[in-house]
Coordinates of C-alpha atoms and ligand atoms in Angstrom, one line a residue:
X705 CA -60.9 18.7 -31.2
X706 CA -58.9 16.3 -32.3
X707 CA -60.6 13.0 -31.7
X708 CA -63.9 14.6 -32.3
X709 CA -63.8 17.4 -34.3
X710 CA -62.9 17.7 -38.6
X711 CA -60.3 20.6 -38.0
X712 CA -56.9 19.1 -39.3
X713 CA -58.6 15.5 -40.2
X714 CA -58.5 14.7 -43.9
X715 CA -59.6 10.9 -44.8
X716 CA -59.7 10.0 -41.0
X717 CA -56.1 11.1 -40.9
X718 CA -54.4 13.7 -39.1
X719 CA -53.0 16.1 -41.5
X720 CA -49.1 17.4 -41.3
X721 CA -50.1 20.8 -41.2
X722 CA -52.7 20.0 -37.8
X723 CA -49.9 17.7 -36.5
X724 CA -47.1 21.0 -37.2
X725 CA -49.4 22.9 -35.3
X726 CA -49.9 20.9 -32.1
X727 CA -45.8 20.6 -32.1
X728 CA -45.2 24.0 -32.8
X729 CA -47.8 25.0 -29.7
X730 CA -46.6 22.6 -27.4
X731 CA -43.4 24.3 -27.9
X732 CA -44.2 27.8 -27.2
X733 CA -46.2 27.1 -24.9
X734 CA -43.7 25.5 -23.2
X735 CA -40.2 26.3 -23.3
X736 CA -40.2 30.1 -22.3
X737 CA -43.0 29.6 -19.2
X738 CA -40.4 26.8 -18.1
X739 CA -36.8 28.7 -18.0
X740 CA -38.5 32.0 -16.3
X741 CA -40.1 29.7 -14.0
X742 CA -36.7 28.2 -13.3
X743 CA -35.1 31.7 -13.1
X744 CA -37.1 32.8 -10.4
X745 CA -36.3 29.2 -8.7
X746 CA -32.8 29.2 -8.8
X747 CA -32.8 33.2 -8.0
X748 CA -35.3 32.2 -4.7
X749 CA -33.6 29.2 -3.4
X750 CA -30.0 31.1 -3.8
X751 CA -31.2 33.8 -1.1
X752 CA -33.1 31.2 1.1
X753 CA -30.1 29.1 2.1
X754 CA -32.7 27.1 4.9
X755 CA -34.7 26.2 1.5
X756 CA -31.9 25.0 -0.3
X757 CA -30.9 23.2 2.7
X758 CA -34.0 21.3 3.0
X759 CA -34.1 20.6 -0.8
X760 CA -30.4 18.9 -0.7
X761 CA -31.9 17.0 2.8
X762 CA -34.6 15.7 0.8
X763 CA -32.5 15.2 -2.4
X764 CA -30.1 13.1 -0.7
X765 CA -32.6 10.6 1.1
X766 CA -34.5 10.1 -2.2
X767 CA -32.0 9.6 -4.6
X768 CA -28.7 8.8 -2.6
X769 CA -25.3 8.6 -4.0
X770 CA -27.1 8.1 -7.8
X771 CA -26.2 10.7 -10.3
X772 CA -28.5 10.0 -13.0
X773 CA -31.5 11.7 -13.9
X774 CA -34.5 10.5 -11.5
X775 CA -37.1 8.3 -12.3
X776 CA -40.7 8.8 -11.9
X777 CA -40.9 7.5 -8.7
X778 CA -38.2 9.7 -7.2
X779 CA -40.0 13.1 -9.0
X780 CA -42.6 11.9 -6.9
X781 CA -40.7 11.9 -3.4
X782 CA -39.6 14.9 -3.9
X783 CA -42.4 16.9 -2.2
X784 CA -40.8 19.8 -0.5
X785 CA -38.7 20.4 -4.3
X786 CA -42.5 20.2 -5.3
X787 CA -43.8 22.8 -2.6
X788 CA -40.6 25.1 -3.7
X789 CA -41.9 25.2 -7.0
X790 CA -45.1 26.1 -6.3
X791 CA -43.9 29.0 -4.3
X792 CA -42.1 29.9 -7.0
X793 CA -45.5 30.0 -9.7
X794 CA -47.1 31.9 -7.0
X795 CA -44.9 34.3 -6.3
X796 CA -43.1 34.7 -10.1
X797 CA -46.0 33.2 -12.2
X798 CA -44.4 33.0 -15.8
X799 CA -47.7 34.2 -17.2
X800 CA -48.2 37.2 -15.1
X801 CA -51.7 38.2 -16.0
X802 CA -54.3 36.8 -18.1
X803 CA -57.3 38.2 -20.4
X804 CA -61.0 36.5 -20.6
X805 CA -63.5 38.0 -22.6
X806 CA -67.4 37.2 -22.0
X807 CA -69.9 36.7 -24.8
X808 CA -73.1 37.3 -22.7
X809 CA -74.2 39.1 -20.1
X810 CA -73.0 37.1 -17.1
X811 CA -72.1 37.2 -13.0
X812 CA -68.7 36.3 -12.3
X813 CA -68.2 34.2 -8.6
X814 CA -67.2 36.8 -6.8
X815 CA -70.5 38.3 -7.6
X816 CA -69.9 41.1 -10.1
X817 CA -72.5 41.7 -13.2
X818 CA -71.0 41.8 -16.9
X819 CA -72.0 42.8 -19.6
X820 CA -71.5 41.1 -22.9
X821 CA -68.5 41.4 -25.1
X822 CA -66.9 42.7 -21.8
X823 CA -62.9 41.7 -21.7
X824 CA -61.9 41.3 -17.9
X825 CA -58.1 41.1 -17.1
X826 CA -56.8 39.3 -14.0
X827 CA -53.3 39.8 -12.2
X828 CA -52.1 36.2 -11.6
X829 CA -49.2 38.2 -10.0
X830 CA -51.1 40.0 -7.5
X831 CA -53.5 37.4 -6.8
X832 CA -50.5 35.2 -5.2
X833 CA -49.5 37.7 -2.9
X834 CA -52.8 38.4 -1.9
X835 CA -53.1 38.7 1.9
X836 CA -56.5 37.5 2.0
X837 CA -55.8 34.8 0.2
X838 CA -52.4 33.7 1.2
X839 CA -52.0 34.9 4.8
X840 CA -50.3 37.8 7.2
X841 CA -47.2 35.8 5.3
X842 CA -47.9 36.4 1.6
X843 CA -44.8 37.6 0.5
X844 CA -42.8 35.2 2.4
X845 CA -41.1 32.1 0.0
X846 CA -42.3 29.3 2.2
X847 CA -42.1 26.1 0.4
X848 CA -43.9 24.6 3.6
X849 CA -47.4 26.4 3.0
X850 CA -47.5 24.1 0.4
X851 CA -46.5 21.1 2.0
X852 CA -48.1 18.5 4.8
X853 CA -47.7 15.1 6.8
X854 CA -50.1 12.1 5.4
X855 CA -53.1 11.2 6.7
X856 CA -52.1 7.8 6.9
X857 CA -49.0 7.6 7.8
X858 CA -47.3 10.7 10.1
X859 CA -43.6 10.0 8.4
X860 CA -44.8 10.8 4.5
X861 CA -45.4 14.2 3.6
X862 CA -47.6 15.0 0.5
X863 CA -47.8 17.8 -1.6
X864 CA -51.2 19.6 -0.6
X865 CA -54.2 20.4 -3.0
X866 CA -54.7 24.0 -3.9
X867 CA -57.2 24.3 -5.9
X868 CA -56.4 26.5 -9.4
X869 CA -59.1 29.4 -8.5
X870 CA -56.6 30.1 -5.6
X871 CA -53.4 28.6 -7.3
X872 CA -54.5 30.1 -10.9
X873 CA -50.3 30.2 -12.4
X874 CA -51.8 27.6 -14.6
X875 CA -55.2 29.1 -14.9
X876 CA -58.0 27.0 -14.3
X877 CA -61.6 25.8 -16.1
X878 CA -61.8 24.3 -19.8
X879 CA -58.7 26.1 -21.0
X880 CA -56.4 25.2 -18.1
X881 CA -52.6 24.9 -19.0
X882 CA -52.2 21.4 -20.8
X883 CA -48.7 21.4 -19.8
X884 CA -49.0 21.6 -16.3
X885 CA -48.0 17.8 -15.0
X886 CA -45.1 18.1 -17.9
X887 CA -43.8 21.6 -16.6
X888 CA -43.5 20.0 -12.9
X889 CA -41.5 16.9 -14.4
X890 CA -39.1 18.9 -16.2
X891 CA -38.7 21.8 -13.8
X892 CA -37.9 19.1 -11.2
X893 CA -35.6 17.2 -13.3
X894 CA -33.2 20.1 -13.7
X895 CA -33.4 21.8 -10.5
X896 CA -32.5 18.5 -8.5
X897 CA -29.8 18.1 -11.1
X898 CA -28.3 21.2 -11.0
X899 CA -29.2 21.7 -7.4
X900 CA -27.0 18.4 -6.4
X901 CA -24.0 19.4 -8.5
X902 CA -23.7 22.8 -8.5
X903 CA -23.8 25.9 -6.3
X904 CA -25.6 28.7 -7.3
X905 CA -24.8 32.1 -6.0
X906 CA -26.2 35.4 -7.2
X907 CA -23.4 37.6 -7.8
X908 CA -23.5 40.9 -5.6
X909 CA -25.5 43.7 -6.7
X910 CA -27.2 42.4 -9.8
X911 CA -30.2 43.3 -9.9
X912 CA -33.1 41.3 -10.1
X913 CA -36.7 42.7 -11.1
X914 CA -39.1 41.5 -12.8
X915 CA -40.1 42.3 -16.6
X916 CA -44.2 42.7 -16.6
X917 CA -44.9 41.9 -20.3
X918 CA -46.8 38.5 -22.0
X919 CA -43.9 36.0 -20.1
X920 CA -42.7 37.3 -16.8
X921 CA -38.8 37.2 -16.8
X922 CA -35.6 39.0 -15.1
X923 CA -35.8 42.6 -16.5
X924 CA -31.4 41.9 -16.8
X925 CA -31.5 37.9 -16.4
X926 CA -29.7 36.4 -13.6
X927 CA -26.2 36.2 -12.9
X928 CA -24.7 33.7 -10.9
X929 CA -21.5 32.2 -9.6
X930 CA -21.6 28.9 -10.3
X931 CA -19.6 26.2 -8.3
X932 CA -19.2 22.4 -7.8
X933 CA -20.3 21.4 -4.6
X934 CA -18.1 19.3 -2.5
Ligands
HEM1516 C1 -44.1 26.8 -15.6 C2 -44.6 26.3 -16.7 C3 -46.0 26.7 -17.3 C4 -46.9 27.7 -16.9 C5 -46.8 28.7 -15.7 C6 -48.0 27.7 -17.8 C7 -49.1 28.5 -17.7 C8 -50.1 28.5 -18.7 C9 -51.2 29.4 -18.6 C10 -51.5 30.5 -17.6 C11 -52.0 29.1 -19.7 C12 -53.3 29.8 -20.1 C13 -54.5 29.0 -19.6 C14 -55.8 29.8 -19.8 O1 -55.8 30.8 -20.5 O2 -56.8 29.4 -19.2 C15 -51.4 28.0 -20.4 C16 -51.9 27.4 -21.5 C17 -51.3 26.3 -22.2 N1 -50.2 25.7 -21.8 FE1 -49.0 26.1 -20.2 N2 -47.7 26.7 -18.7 C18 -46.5 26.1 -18.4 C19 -45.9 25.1 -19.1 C20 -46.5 24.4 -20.2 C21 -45.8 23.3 -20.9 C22 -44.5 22.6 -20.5 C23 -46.7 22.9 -21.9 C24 -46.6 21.8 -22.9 C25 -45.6 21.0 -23.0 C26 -47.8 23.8 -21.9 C27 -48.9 23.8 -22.8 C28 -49.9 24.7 -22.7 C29 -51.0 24.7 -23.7 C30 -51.1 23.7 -25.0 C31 -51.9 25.7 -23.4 C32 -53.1 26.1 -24.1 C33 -54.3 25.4 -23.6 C34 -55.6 25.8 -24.3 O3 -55.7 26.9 -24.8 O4 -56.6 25.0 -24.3 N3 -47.6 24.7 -20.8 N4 -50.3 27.6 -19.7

């Protein structure tokens, strides 16, 4: 739309009010999915201690004694931190369920007949802990499934291609999340920074359930002990 379209063009120009828009979307759209994303993270890696373990391995051998934020080469190298935030989106996906509506008569993939005008809803949530479609361990938080060694060289892993009609926290087709490569950089920025300084511990009998509503969150947030590590 915008390179091709007239919406918010006036004399070949963007106008403020288009540009006000995009901002304001890119905003929405992005802030909330981010810190219940990261809720769920913190929440999941605080009662897996051999996850956390394997983050801080893998934090320490990319980035060393440096403190800083990493670059873009060292969000790269982190694949398992990748893998854990997958796990994450499929088992908390911050948009829990979605809503498509057709225009004609059509047959969806799975080979069920529509009618026009027909509004179809689909459960993100339960789709990604789906048995048939995530295994006999579908409710397990396994970083790992996400996760395997190059082809080229047996010492590398890489960060596995799912594709979004399976993985679908980011929905997938025309309308796919424009976000998506921006929410993995900042989601990994602050979890290895928090994750190398800081100890997160939930504190005892908080509960923790989820909200079902537009943005999945905690129903009560999370509470946590927070220390420094060592
Ligand atoms: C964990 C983080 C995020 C999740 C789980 C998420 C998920 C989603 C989902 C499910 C949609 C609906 C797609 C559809 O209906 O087909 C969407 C749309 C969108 N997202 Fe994200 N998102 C995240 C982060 C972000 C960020 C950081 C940005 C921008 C900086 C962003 C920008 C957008 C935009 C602009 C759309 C609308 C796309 C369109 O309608 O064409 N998202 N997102």
């Amino acid at each position: 739309m915008i390179f091709s379209g007239e919406a918010g063009i006036d004399q070949g120009k963007l106008t403020d009010g288009f540009l006000r828009d995009v901002v304001f979307n890119l905003l929405v759209a992005g802030r909330d999915t981010i810190a219940a994303a990261l809720s769920w993270f913190f929440w999941l890696v605080a009662k897996n201690p051999n996850v956390e373990e394997k983050i801080l391995k893998e934090l320490a051998q990319v980035m060393g004694k440096d403190t800083s934020f990493p670059t873009t080469d060292e969000l790269n190298k982190m694949v398992y931190l990748h893998g854990a935030m997958c796990e994450t989106l499929r088992l908390y996906p911050s948009v829990p369920y979605e809503h498509k509506q057709s225009i004609e008569p059509d047959v969806l993939p799975s080979g069920h007949a529509i009618n026009g005008n027909t509004r179809i809803l689909l459960s993100i949530y339960s789709m990604g802990r789906m048995e048939e479609i995530w295994g006999s361990d579908c409710t397990d938080f396994k970083p790992e499934r996400w996760i395997s060694t190059s082809s080229t060289d047996e010492k590398k892993m890489v960060v596995n291609h799912v594709p979004a009609y399976k993985f679908a926290a980011f929905m997938a087709g025309p309308r796919t999340c424009l976000g998506r490569k921006i929410a993995f950089v900042q989601m990994k920025v602050v979890a290895s920074c928090v994750l190398r300084r800081f100890k997160i511990e939930v504190v005892d009998g908080h509960p923790v359930v989820p909200e079902p509503s537009i943005l999945m969150f905690m129903k009560y947030g999370l509470k946590v002990r927070v220390s420094n590590r060592a």
